[in-house]
Short mmCIF file of C-alpha atoms in Angstrom, two decimals:
data_model
loop_
_atom_site.label_atom_id
_atom_site.label_comp_id
_atom_site.label_asym_id
_atom_site.label_seq_id
_atom_site.Cartn_x
_atom_site.Cartn_y
_atom_site.Cartn_z
CA MET A 666 158.91 62.61 167.04
CA LYS A 667 162.09 63.25 168.98
CA LYS A 668 164.75 65.00 166.93
CA THR A 669 168.24 63.44 166.84
CA ASN A 670 171.59 64.31 165.33
CA GLY A 671 172.70 62.49 162.22
CA ILE A 672 174.49 59.17 161.96
CA GLU A 673 177.20 57.87 159.65
CA ILE A 674 177.07 54.41 158.13
CA SER A 675 180.42 52.96 157.05
CA VAL A 676 180.17 50.25 154.43
CA VAL A 677 183.80 50.39 153.27
CA GLY A 678 185.80 47.83 155.22
CA VAL A 679 184.09 46.55 158.37
CA PHE A 680 180.46 47.65 158.59
CA ARG A 681 179.75 50.23 161.29
CA ALA A 682 176.96 52.65 162.23
CA MET A 683 178.13 55.58 164.37
CA THR A 684 176.52 58.65 165.91
CA ALA A 685 177.92 62.15 165.41
CA GLU A 686 179.37 61.84 168.93
CA GLY A 687 181.27 58.65 168.02
CA MET A 688 178.95 56.13 169.71
CA ASP A 689 178.82 52.72 168.03
CA ILE A 690 175.17 51.86 167.22
CA THR A 691 175.87 48.98 164.84
CA PRO A 692 173.08 46.36 164.97
CA VAL A 693 173.99 42.90 166.25
CA GLY A 694 174.03 40.08 163.69
CA GLN A 695 175.02 39.75 160.04
CA ARG A 696 171.55 39.91 158.50
CA PRO A 697 170.48 43.07 160.39
CA ARG A 698 173.75 44.68 159.28
CA ALA A 699 173.31 43.44 155.72
CA ALA A 700 169.73 44.76 155.58
CA LEU A 701 170.78 48.17 156.93
CA ALA A 702 173.66 48.32 154.42
CA ALA A 703 171.38 47.39 151.52
CA ILE A 704 168.90 50.13 152.46
CA ALA A 705 171.69 52.69 152.87
CA LEU A 706 173.15 51.88 149.44
CA SER A 707 169.79 51.87 147.63
CA PRO A 708 168.62 54.85 145.52
CA ARG A 709 167.19 57.53 147.85
CA LYS A 710 168.14 55.16 150.70
CA THR A 711 164.85 53.35 150.02
CA ALA A 712 164.41 49.61 149.42
CA SER A 713 161.29 47.55 148.80
CA ARG A 714 160.39 44.91 151.35
CA ARG A 715 160.09 42.27 148.66
CA TRP A 716 163.58 43.00 147.33
CA LEU A 717 165.12 42.75 150.81
CA GLU A 718 163.25 39.50 151.45
CA THR A 719 164.60 38.05 148.19
CA LEU A 720 168.06 39.44 148.85
CA LEU A 721 168.47 37.82 152.28
CA TRP A 722 166.02 34.90 152.37
CA ALA A 723 165.74 33.60 148.81
CA ASP A 724 165.40 30.02 150.12
CA ARG A 725 162.30 30.78 152.23
CA GLY A 726 158.64 31.17 151.35
CA PRO A 727 157.06 34.65 151.23
CA GLU A 728 155.49 34.45 154.72
CA GLN A 729 158.70 33.17 156.35
CA ALA A 730 160.82 35.79 154.59
CA SER A 731 158.39 38.55 155.58
CA GLY A 732 158.51 37.42 159.23
CA SER A 733 162.30 37.27 159.17
CA LEU A 734 162.48 40.80 157.77
CA ARG A 735 160.22 42.09 160.56
CA GLN A 736 162.53 40.51 163.15
CA VAL A 737 165.58 42.04 161.48
CA LEU A 738 163.98 45.51 161.47
CA THR A 739 163.31 45.17 165.19
CA LYS A 740 166.99 44.32 165.77
CA ILE A 741 168.13 47.27 163.65
CA ARG A 742 165.93 49.70 165.59
CA LYS A 743 167.18 48.25 168.87
CA GLY A 744 170.78 48.78 167.75
CA LEU A 745 170.11 52.34 166.60
CA GLY A 746 168.68 53.16 170.03
CA PRO A 747 167.69 56.85 170.28
CA HIS A 748 168.20 57.14 166.51
CA SER A 749 165.73 54.36 165.72
CA GLU A 750 163.22 56.77 164.18
CA LEU A 751 165.64 57.29 161.27
CA LEU A 752 164.51 53.89 160.01
CA GLN A 753 161.02 54.27 158.52
CA ALA A 754 158.78 51.66 156.89
CA ASN A 755 155.38 51.05 155.40
CA ARG A 756 153.86 47.91 153.91
CA SER A 757 155.88 48.06 150.73
CA GLU A 758 159.08 50.06 151.41
CA ILE A 759 161.74 50.68 154.06
CA TRP A 760 163.88 53.81 154.07
CA LEU A 761 166.36 55.88 156.05
CA GLY A 762 165.15 59.41 156.72
CA GLY A 763 166.87 62.40 158.27
CA ASP A 764 170.61 63.03 158.35
CA VAL A 765 172.24 59.74 157.34
CA THR A 766 175.65 59.74 155.65
CA VAL A 767 177.08 56.72 153.84
CA ASP A 768 180.84 56.76 153.34
CA ALA A 769 180.86 54.94 149.97
CA LEU A 770 178.61 57.62 148.47
CA VAL A 771 180.88 60.55 149.39
CA HIS A 772 183.09 61.66 146.51
CA HIS A 773 186.68 62.73 147.18
CA SER A 774 188.90 64.87 144.98
CA GLU A 775 192.06 63.13 146.32
CA PRO A 776 192.86 59.41 146.38
CA GLN A 777 191.01 57.90 149.32
CA ALA A 778 192.77 56.89 152.51
CA ASP A 779 191.03 53.52 152.75
CA GLY A 780 193.51 51.97 150.32
CA ASP A 781 192.38 48.60 149.03
CA ARG A 782 189.50 48.19 151.48
CA ASP A 783 186.38 46.67 149.96
CA VAL A 784 182.66 47.15 150.59
CA LEU A 785 181.20 45.10 153.48
CA GLU A 786 184.27 43.06 154.28
CA GLY A 787 183.74 39.89 156.30
CA PHE A 788 180.10 39.27 155.34
CA ASP A 789 179.22 35.58 154.98
CA ILE A 790 175.51 35.30 154.21
CA ARG A 791 174.45 32.18 152.36
CA SER A 792 172.19 33.82 149.84
CA GLU A 793 173.00 33.85 146.14
CA PRO A 794 171.06 37.10 145.44
CA PHE A 795 172.97 38.81 148.26
CA GLU A 796 176.30 37.61 146.89
CA ASP A 797 175.37 38.85 143.41
CA TRP A 798 174.33 42.23 144.81
CA LEU A 799 177.50 42.49 146.93
CA ARG A 800 179.73 41.77 143.92
CA MET A 801 178.02 44.56 141.99
CA GLU A 802 178.35 47.04 144.86
CA ARG A 803 182.04 46.23 145.23
CA GLU A 804 182.60 46.64 141.48
CA ARG A 805 180.72 49.95 141.49
CA TYR A 806 182.74 51.24 144.45
CA ARG A 807 186.07 50.20 142.91
CA ASN A 808 185.19 52.02 139.67
CA LEU A 809 184.08 55.13 141.56
CA ARG A 810 187.18 55.12 143.77
CA THR A 811 189.52 54.71 140.78
CA LYS A 812 187.80 57.60 138.98
CA ASP A 813 188.05 59.82 142.04
CA GLY A 814 191.74 58.97 142.34
CA ASN A 815 192.35 60.04 138.69
CA SER A 816 194.02 56.73 137.87
CA ASP A 817 195.07 55.93 134.29
CA ALA A 818 193.68 52.42 134.76
CA VAL A 819 190.05 53.37 134.22
CA ALA A 820 188.87 51.47 131.12
CA LEU A 821 185.77 53.62 130.74
CA ALA A 822 187.35 57.05 131.19
CA PRO A 823 186.09 59.39 128.46
CA ALA A 824 188.65 60.49 125.88
CA THR A 825 186.69 63.60 124.96
CA ASN A 826 183.60 65.46 126.10
CA THR A 827 182.06 65.84 122.64
CA THR A 828 179.04 63.65 123.44
CA SER A 829 178.22 65.11 126.82
CA GLN A 830 175.38 67.27 125.49
CA ILE A 831 173.32 64.49 123.87
CA THR A 832 169.58 65.10 124.20
CA PRO A 833 167.48 63.13 124.92
CA PRO A 834 169.23 61.11 127.66
CA SER A 835 170.74 57.80 126.56
CA LEU A 836 170.47 54.25 127.85
CA PHE A 837 173.45 52.02 127.05
CA ALA A 838 172.70 48.29 127.22
CA GLU A 839 175.36 45.59 127.32
CA VAL A 840 174.98 41.80 127.51
CA HIS A 841 177.80 39.48 128.53
CA GLY A 842 178.28 35.74 128.99
CA ALA A 843 175.64 34.29 126.62
CA SER A 844 177.44 31.02 125.82
CA SER A 845 174.76 28.69 124.42
CA PRO A 846 172.10 29.13 121.70
CA LEU A 847 169.34 29.27 124.33
CA SER A 848 171.11 31.77 126.59
CA SER A 849 171.86 33.84 123.47
CA LEU A 850 168.14 33.77 122.64
CA PHE A 851 167.26 35.09 126.11
CA ALA A 852 170.07 37.65 125.94
CA ASP A 853 168.80 38.96 122.60
CA SER A 854 165.24 38.98 123.96
CA ILE A 855 166.33 41.09 126.93
CA ARG A 856 168.15 43.57 124.72
CA THR A 857 165.26 43.82 122.28
CA GLN A 858 162.54 44.17 124.93
CA LEU A 859 164.53 46.63 127.02
CA GLY A 860 165.16 48.76 123.96
CA LYS A 861 161.50 48.73 122.89
CA THR A 862 160.09 49.39 126.35
CA ALA A 863 162.51 52.16 127.25
CA ALA A 864 161.94 53.95 123.95
CA GLU A 865 158.15 53.68 124.27
CA PHE A 866 157.94 54.45 127.97
CA MET A 867 160.09 57.59 127.94
CA HIS A 868 161.89 59.95 125.59
CA THR A 869 165.35 58.40 125.39
CA GLN A 870 167.91 57.01 123.00
CA VAL A 871 168.69 53.30 123.43
CA ILE A 872 172.18 52.27 122.37
CA MET A 873 173.25 48.62 122.38
CA VAL A 874 176.88 47.94 123.29
CA ASP A 875 178.37 44.52 122.50
CA ASP A 876 180.86 43.21 125.09
CA GLN A 877 183.10 46.26 124.90
CA THR A 878 183.71 49.52 126.70
CA THR A 879 182.95 52.82 125.04
CA ASP A 880 183.57 56.46 125.86
CA ALA A 881 179.90 57.17 125.16
CA VAL A 882 178.75 55.59 128.41
CA PHE A 883 179.60 58.84 130.16
CA THR A 884 176.96 60.85 128.35
CA PRO A 885 173.97 61.85 130.53
CA GLY A 886 171.80 58.81 131.14
CA SER A 887 172.16 55.28 132.42
CA ARG A 888 174.10 52.14 131.71
CA CYS A 889 172.49 48.70 131.91
CA ILE A 890 174.68 45.60 132.09
CA ILE A 891 173.15 42.14 131.82
CA ARG A 892 175.26 39.10 132.67
CA MET A 893 174.07 35.68 131.55
CA ALA A 894 175.00 32.35 133.15
CA GLU A 895 173.69 28.78 133.14
CA SER A 896 173.02 26.68 136.24
CA GLY A 897 171.49 23.22 135.90
CA GLY A 898 168.18 23.55 134.12
CA ASP A 899 168.09 27.34 134.45
CA ILE A 900 169.51 30.31 132.62
CA ILE A 901 170.32 33.15 135.02
CA ALA A 902 170.25 36.81 134.04
CA LEU A 903 171.74 39.31 136.50
CA SER A 904 170.90 42.88 135.48
CA HIS A 905 171.99 46.13 137.02
CA ILE A 906 171.68 49.78 136.06
CA THR A 907 174.15 52.46 137.03
CA ASP A 908 174.20 56.21 136.53
CA ALA A 909 176.52 56.72 133.57
CA LYS A 910 178.41 59.68 135.03
CA SER A 911 178.84 58.72 138.71
CA GLY A 912 178.73 54.93 138.50
CA ARG A 913 176.09 54.92 141.25
CA LEU A 914 174.10 51.69 141.35
CA LEU A 915 170.43 52.52 140.66
CA TRP A 916 168.81 49.07 140.44
CA SER A 917 169.56 45.37 140.25
CA ARG A 918 167.47 42.31 139.49
CA ARG A 919 168.24 38.61 139.20
CA ILE A 920 165.85 36.49 137.15
CA ALA A 921 166.00 32.80 136.27
CA PHE A 922 164.59 31.21 133.11
CA ASP A 923 163.60 27.56 133.02
CA LYS A 924 165.09 26.15 129.81
CA GLN A 925 161.86 24.24 129.24
CA SER A 926 159.61 27.30 129.56
CA ILE A 927 160.54 29.91 126.99
CA GLU A 928 157.11 31.61 127.19
CA ALA A 929 157.47 32.23 130.95
CA GLY A 930 160.97 33.56 130.31
CA ILE A 931 159.70 36.07 127.77
CA ASP A 932 157.08 37.31 130.26
CA SER A 933 159.81 37.74 132.91
CA ILE A 934 161.88 39.71 130.40
CA ALA A 935 158.92 42.02 129.68
CA ALA A 936 158.51 42.65 133.43
CA LEU A 937 162.23 43.34 133.81
CA ALA A 938 162.20 45.78 130.88
CA LEU A 939 159.38 47.92 132.28
CA GLU A 940 160.82 47.88 135.80
CA ALA A 941 164.21 48.95 134.44
CA SER A 942 162.62 51.72 132.35
CA GLU A 943 160.79 53.09 135.39
CA VAL A 944 164.04 53.12 137.38
CA ILE A 945 165.94 54.86 134.59
CA ALA A 946 163.25 57.51 134.17
CA GLY A 947 162.96 58.11 137.91
CA ALA A 948 166.71 58.68 138.22
CA MET A 949 166.82 61.52 135.67
CA GLU A 950 165.33 64.31 137.74
CA HIS A 951 168.33 66.63 137.74
CA ALA A 952 169.37 66.67 134.09
CA SER A 953 167.93 68.10 130.87
CA SER A 954 164.30 69.02 130.32
CA ALA A 955 163.77 65.66 128.57
CA ALA A 956 165.24 63.84 131.54
CA LYS A 957 163.15 65.82 134.01
CA ALA A 958 160.04 65.06 131.94
CA ASN A 959 160.90 61.36 132.10
CA ALA A 960 161.21 61.56 135.87
CA LEU A 961 157.88 63.38 136.24
CA ALA A 962 156.15 60.86 133.97
CA ALA A 963 157.57 57.93 135.95
CA ALA A 964 156.29 59.49 139.17
CA GLY A 965 152.91 60.10 137.53
CA LEU A 966 152.67 56.48 136.43
CA LYS A 967 153.32 55.33 140.00
CA GLU A 968 150.52 57.54 141.31
CA ALA A 969 148.06 56.76 138.52
CA PHE A 970 147.26 53.18 139.45
CA THR A 971 146.68 53.66 143.16
CA PHE A 972 142.97 54.50 142.56
CA ASN A 973 143.29 56.93 145.45
CA VAL A 974 141.59 60.20 144.41
CA GLU A 975 144.25 62.52 145.87
CA ARG A 976 147.07 60.52 144.25
CA LEU A 977 145.21 60.38 140.95
CA GLN A 978 144.96 64.17 141.01
CA ARG A 979 148.69 64.34 141.68
CA ALA A 980 149.29 61.97 138.75
CA ASP A 981 147.27 64.28 136.50
CA THR A 982 149.40 67.27 137.51
CA LEU A 983 152.70 65.40 137.08
CA LEU A 984 151.76 64.12 133.65
CA GLU A 985 150.66 67.59 132.54
CA GLN A 986 154.01 69.02 133.67
CA ALA A 987 155.94 66.21 131.95
CA ASN A 988 154.15 66.71 128.65
CA GLU A 989 154.71 70.47 128.73
CA LEU A 990 158.44 69.89 129.18
CA GLU A 991 158.79 67.17 126.53
CA PRO A 992 155.81 65.65 124.67
CA HIS A 993 155.87 61.86 124.37
CA ALA A 994 153.01 59.60 123.27
CA PRO A 995 152.29 57.66 126.51
CA ARG A 996 151.93 60.81 128.61
CA PRO A 997 148.73 62.32 127.14
CA ALA A 998 147.33 58.78 126.73
CA LEU A 999 148.00 57.99 130.38
CA ARG A 1000 146.63 61.36 131.46
CA ALA A 1001 143.41 60.61 129.56
CA LEU A 1002 143.17 57.32 131.44
CA VAL A 1003 143.77 59.09 134.76
CA GLN A 1004 140.88 61.42 133.94
CA GLY A 1005 138.69 58.33 133.48
CA PHE A 1006 139.86 56.82 136.76
CA LEU A 1007 139.09 60.08 138.55
CA ALA A 1008 135.58 60.13 137.14
CA THR A 1009 135.05 56.47 138.08
CA GLU A 1010 136.32 56.94 141.62
CA GLY A 1011 133.87 59.73 142.38
CA GLU A 1012 135.24 63.05 141.09
CA ASP A 1013 132.31 65.32 140.25
CA ARG A 1014 132.97 66.00 136.55
CA ASP A 1015 130.61 67.09 133.78
CA LYS A 1016 130.56 64.18 131.34
CA SER A 1017 130.60 66.33 128.19
CA GLU A 1018 133.51 68.39 129.53
CA LEU A 1019 135.40 65.20 130.44
CA SER A 1020 134.81 63.71 126.99
CA HIS A 1021 136.09 66.86 125.26
CA GLU A 1022 139.31 66.99 127.34
CA VAL A 1023 139.99 63.30 126.86
CA LYS A 1024 139.43 63.51 123.08
CA VAL A 1025 142.06 66.26 122.89
CA LEU A 1026 144.53 64.09 124.83
CA VAL A 1027 143.81 61.06 122.63
CA GLU A 1028 144.41 63.10 119.46
CA GLN A 1029 147.62 64.51 120.91
CA SER A 1030 148.94 61.04 121.74
CA LEU A 1031 148.18 59.66 118.28
CA THR A 1032 149.70 62.73 116.63
CA ILE A 1033 152.95 62.27 118.52
CA ASP A 1034 153.40 58.54 117.79
CA GLN A 1035 150.83 56.14 116.33
CA GLU A 1036 153.20 53.17 116.78
CA ASN A 1037 153.79 53.53 120.53
CA SER A 1038 152.40 50.30 121.96
CA LEU A 1039 152.19 51.54 125.56
CA ALA A 1040 150.21 54.60 124.49
CA LEU A 1041 147.90 52.42 122.38
CA ALA A 1042 147.33 50.12 125.35
CA PHE A 1043 146.34 53.07 127.54
CA LEU A 1044 144.06 54.37 124.78
CA ALA A 1045 142.34 50.98 124.59
CA ASP A 1046 141.21 51.39 128.19
CA VAL A 1047 140.26 55.03 127.55
CA GLN A 1048 137.95 54.02 124.71
CA ASP A 1049 136.37 51.30 126.84
CA LEU A 1050 136.14 53.20 130.14
CA ILE A 1051 135.11 56.66 128.95
CA PHE A 1052 133.58 56.25 125.49
CA ARG A 1053 132.24 52.69 125.85
CA ASP A 1054 133.58 51.90 122.37
CA SER A 1055 134.74 48.31 122.85
CA ASN A 1056 135.39 47.74 119.12
CA LEU A 1057 137.86 50.63 118.85
CA ALA A 1058 139.33 49.66 122.21
CA LEU A 1059 139.91 46.12 120.99
CA SER A 1060 141.63 47.36 117.84
CA PHE A 1061 143.98 49.53 119.94
CA ALA A 1062 144.86 46.64 122.28
CA LYS A 1063 145.50 44.18 119.44
CA ARG A 1064 147.57 46.72 117.54
CA ALA A 1065 149.66 47.39 120.64
CA LEU A 1066 150.41 43.67 121.03
CA THR A 1067 151.25 43.33 117.33
CA ILE A 1068 153.83 46.11 117.69
CA ASN A 1069 155.21 44.83 121.00
CA PRO A 1070 153.99 41.55 122.59
CA GLY A 1071 155.85 42.54 125.76
CA THR A 1072 153.41 45.38 126.51
CA GLY A 1073 151.86 44.00 129.69
CA TYR A 1074 149.26 46.73 129.91
CA ALA A 1075 147.91 45.75 126.49
CA HIS A 1076 147.33 42.21 127.79
CA ALA A 1077 145.45 43.75 130.75
CA SER A 1078 143.31 45.84 128.39
CA LEU A 1079 142.61 42.82 126.23
CA GLY A 1080 141.54 40.86 129.32
CA ALA A 1081 138.99 43.53 130.28
CA LEU A 1082 137.64 43.60 126.74
CA GLU A 1083 137.30 39.81 126.66
CA LEU A 1084 135.10 40.13 129.74
CA ARG A 1085 132.95 42.63 127.88
CA ARG A 1086 132.55 39.95 125.19
CA ASP A 1087 131.56 37.44 127.87
CA ARG A 1088 134.66 35.30 127.34
CA PRO A 1089 135.93 34.74 130.92
CA SER A 1090 138.47 32.01 130.08
CA GLU A 1091 140.12 34.17 127.41
CA ALA A 1092 140.00 37.15 129.79
CA LEU A 1093 141.76 35.13 132.51
CA ALA A 1094 144.51 34.04 130.11
CA ALA A 1095 145.15 37.64 129.02
CA ALA A 1096 145.08 38.86 132.63
CA ALA A 1097 147.58 36.15 133.62
CA LYS A 1098 149.96 37.42 130.91
CA ALA A 1099 149.53 40.96 132.19
CA LYS A 1100 150.19 39.89 135.77
CA ALA A 1101 153.40 38.13 134.75
CA GLN A 1102 154.65 41.02 132.59
CA LEU A 1103 153.85 43.82 135.06
CA GLU A 1104 155.29 42.22 138.20
CA ASN A 1105 157.52 44.52 140.33
CA THR A 1106 156.41 47.61 138.38
CA SER A 1107 154.11 50.51 139.19
CA LEU A 1108 151.38 48.62 137.33
CA ALA A 1109 151.58 45.49 139.50
CA VAL A 1110 148.54 46.35 141.65
CA PHE A 1111 146.49 47.20 138.57
CA SER A 1112 147.39 43.91 136.87
CA LEU A 1113 146.60 41.93 140.02
CA MET A 1114 143.14 43.50 140.13
CA ARG A 1115 142.51 42.80 136.45
CA TYR A 1116 143.43 39.18 137.18
CA CYS A 1117 141.19 39.19 140.27
CA VAL A 1118 138.20 40.42 138.25
CA ALA A 1119 138.82 37.87 135.49
CA ALA A 1120 139.19 35.06 138.03
CA ILE A 1121 135.89 36.01 139.72
CA SER A 1122 134.14 36.01 136.35
CA ASP A 1123 135.59 32.56 135.62
CA GLY A 1124 134.45 31.20 139.00
CA ARG A 1125 137.99 30.92 140.42
CA PHE A 1126 137.27 32.65 143.71
CA LYS A 1127 140.29 31.40 145.66
CA GLU A 1128 142.68 32.61 142.93
CA ALA A 1129 140.83 35.93 142.86
CA ALA A 1130 141.18 36.30 146.64
CA ILE A 1131 144.94 35.62 146.48
CA ALA A 1132 145.37 38.32 143.81
CA ALA A 1133 143.22 40.84 145.72
CA GLU A 1134 145.12 40.18 148.95
CA ARG A 1135 148.46 40.70 147.24
CA ALA A 1136 147.18 43.94 145.70
CA ALA A 1137 145.91 45.15 149.09
CA ILE A 1138 149.34 44.54 150.63
CA LEU A 1139 151.09 46.47 147.84
CA ALA A 1140 148.56 49.34 147.93
CA PRO A 1141 147.08 49.58 151.43
CA ASP A 1142 145.38 52.93 150.74
CA SER A 1143 143.63 51.73 147.56
CA ARG A 1144 139.94 50.86 147.86
CA PRO A 1145 139.33 48.47 144.90
CA PRO A 1146 141.55 45.63 146.21
CA LEU A 1147 139.89 45.85 149.64
CA ARG A 1148 136.36 45.93 148.17
CA HIS A 1149 136.93 42.77 146.19
CA LEU A 1150 138.85 41.04 148.96
CA TYR A 1151 136.04 41.75 151.44
CA ALA A 1152 133.36 40.24 149.18
CA LEU A 1153 135.56 37.26 148.32
CA LYS A 1154 136.32 36.44 151.95
CA LEU A 1155 132.60 36.55 152.73
CA HIS A 1156 131.89 34.27 149.77
CA LEU A 1157 134.62 31.82 150.84
CA GLY A 1158 133.32 31.72 154.43
CA ASP A 1159 136.30 33.51 156.02
CA PHE A 1160 134.19 35.79 158.22
CA ILE A 1161 137.02 36.75 160.59
CA GLY A 1162 139.19 37.77 157.63
CA ALA A 1163 136.28 39.64 156.06
CA ARG A 1164 135.75 41.61 159.27
CA GLU A 1165 139.45 42.63 159.34
CA VAL A 1166 139.28 43.77 155.72
CA LEU A 1167 136.10 45.74 156.39
CA ILE A 1168 137.76 47.57 159.28
CA SER A 1169 140.65 48.57 156.96
CA LEU A 1170 138.25 49.59 154.21
CA ARG A 1171 136.14 51.78 156.48
CA ARG A 1172 139.21 53.76 157.44
CA LEU A 1173 139.30 54.84 153.79
CA GLU A 1174 135.56 54.83 153.12
CA PRO A 1175 133.57 55.14 156.39
CA ASN A 1176 130.18 54.32 154.84
CA PHE A 1177 131.25 51.25 152.90
CA SER A 1178 129.12 48.09 152.97
CA LEU A 1179 127.70 45.70 150.41
CA SER A 1180 124.25 47.07 151.20
CA HIS A 1181 125.58 50.54 150.31
CA ILE A 1182 126.62 49.17 146.90
CA ARG A 1183 123.18 47.60 146.42
CA GLU A 1184 121.49 50.92 147.17
CA ASN A 1185 123.80 52.92 144.86
CA PRO A 1186 123.73 51.53 141.31
CA ASP A 1187 126.50 53.92 140.16
CA TYR A 1188 128.97 52.63 142.74
CA PRO A 1189 132.03 51.17 140.84
CA ALA A 1190 131.60 47.45 141.50
CA ASP A 1191 130.48 45.95 138.18
CA THR A 1192 132.10 42.55 138.66
CA LEU A 1193 130.77 42.12 142.19
CA ARG A 1194 127.28 42.95 140.87
CA LYS A 1195 127.50 40.66 137.87
CA CYS A 1196 128.62 37.70 139.96
CA GLY A 1197 126.06 38.33 142.71
CA LEU A 1198 128.64 39.00 145.43
CA ILE A 1199 126.99 42.25 146.52
CA HIS A 1200 124.01 40.25 147.87
CA LEU A 1201 126.09 38.63 150.62
CA MET A 1202 125.33 39.61 154.20
CA ASP A 1203 127.78 42.16 155.61
CA ALA A 1204 130.13 41.29 158.44
CA GLU A 1205 129.54 43.02 161.75
CA VAL A 1206 132.17 45.40 163.08
#
């Protein structure tokens, strides 16, 4: 790859991208510029494809939006010219690598020379999510600029520094604009679920703040603001999380609740809560030991559900490090589950040794916190996967959901256990809840595959194929989605599609074929065996 000097992206005022030599390499067109700005202002200068598609093409279907994003990336690279390799992408994320400076992220000790200039002036993109995001970025920049200028007008400036050493890190949640009984219900549900999920997922204090500023928001941690509004038959919740000390925007999400579908709204809230908790944990890397442990655990969770052996081993290491820094119930429970995944995916482990290590982790998790619903949900799968104790597993899953019905992983565990009890319809219902509650999180691929397996068992092969295909897009280096998708495409008569999937699968597993599964009874493909899909004739490559 050819090495280039760095570039500077100016988002304050008129958008510009310039080389170190002063050459203008700004892409042509508002959407290419908007996409480049959104990536540059995202945490770690990394944005998900799906978020960008929603941000800029909310009125288009997934395929159209995906195609439009590809065209925009081509235009950005063309504009960047010899610096085009700074823009990197895979199937799920797009990021800026190398030496890229963004003016709005540079702190100044003196009042800034740009006066009253705003972020991304002159943009006129007819997309409500983009307008919402732009308003938040402008608000964040104004707050940061005022702080840097030492103005007396800062409403959130801390009066004292007495709370700056709080450990563990704190999450401050605020809700504004809930004007009707129904919007108040959703606002309270968001606050409650966010508080539960954050406290269970990581070691943190959750402090609710009611429509008022407080000096405490400048303690180490994050600040979450949720703004409620009503539009026609929908209630809109716009959420964003900022770093409490710098004001840096870490994450934003806009979700809409149909007033007639409270159940679907609650599932969306559960998904938002876990996604927000992952973001908060991942942003704490450079703080206290508790914060660093949260960041390691969040990274471990992301690696754990790839079902890629190397990444599972990395997850095991990260979770071990996190628990040594700061013990918290989900970490040993998740590590026990990772050990089971490693054994299932082919790691050569002595079964008695594995059982002993996992038992120690289970006991540690329960000793730390017997009421942690996320840990209990993980332990349900551990009992089923490693110890084949479906009765104890079922008790863990049900207890987790009694404590916190918004624990999407517990719904996924319950779905798998319903399959063990030969209740495919009940399994599919539980898996559908899991899929809804784990969307946009590190567990999305896992929940899609649990839904895929349940749909196959219930004879819903087209729905199963859609779930497997989505999972394969989100995790292109994971074998389980491709295995199931290959068999499903053969079953549905899509032989061209099956051949393409097989080519991708053999890059990861050169000897893969359905005949290989038939000849190896220990190969992990229970659902394909049970439903007779392994007896299909292989595609030719």
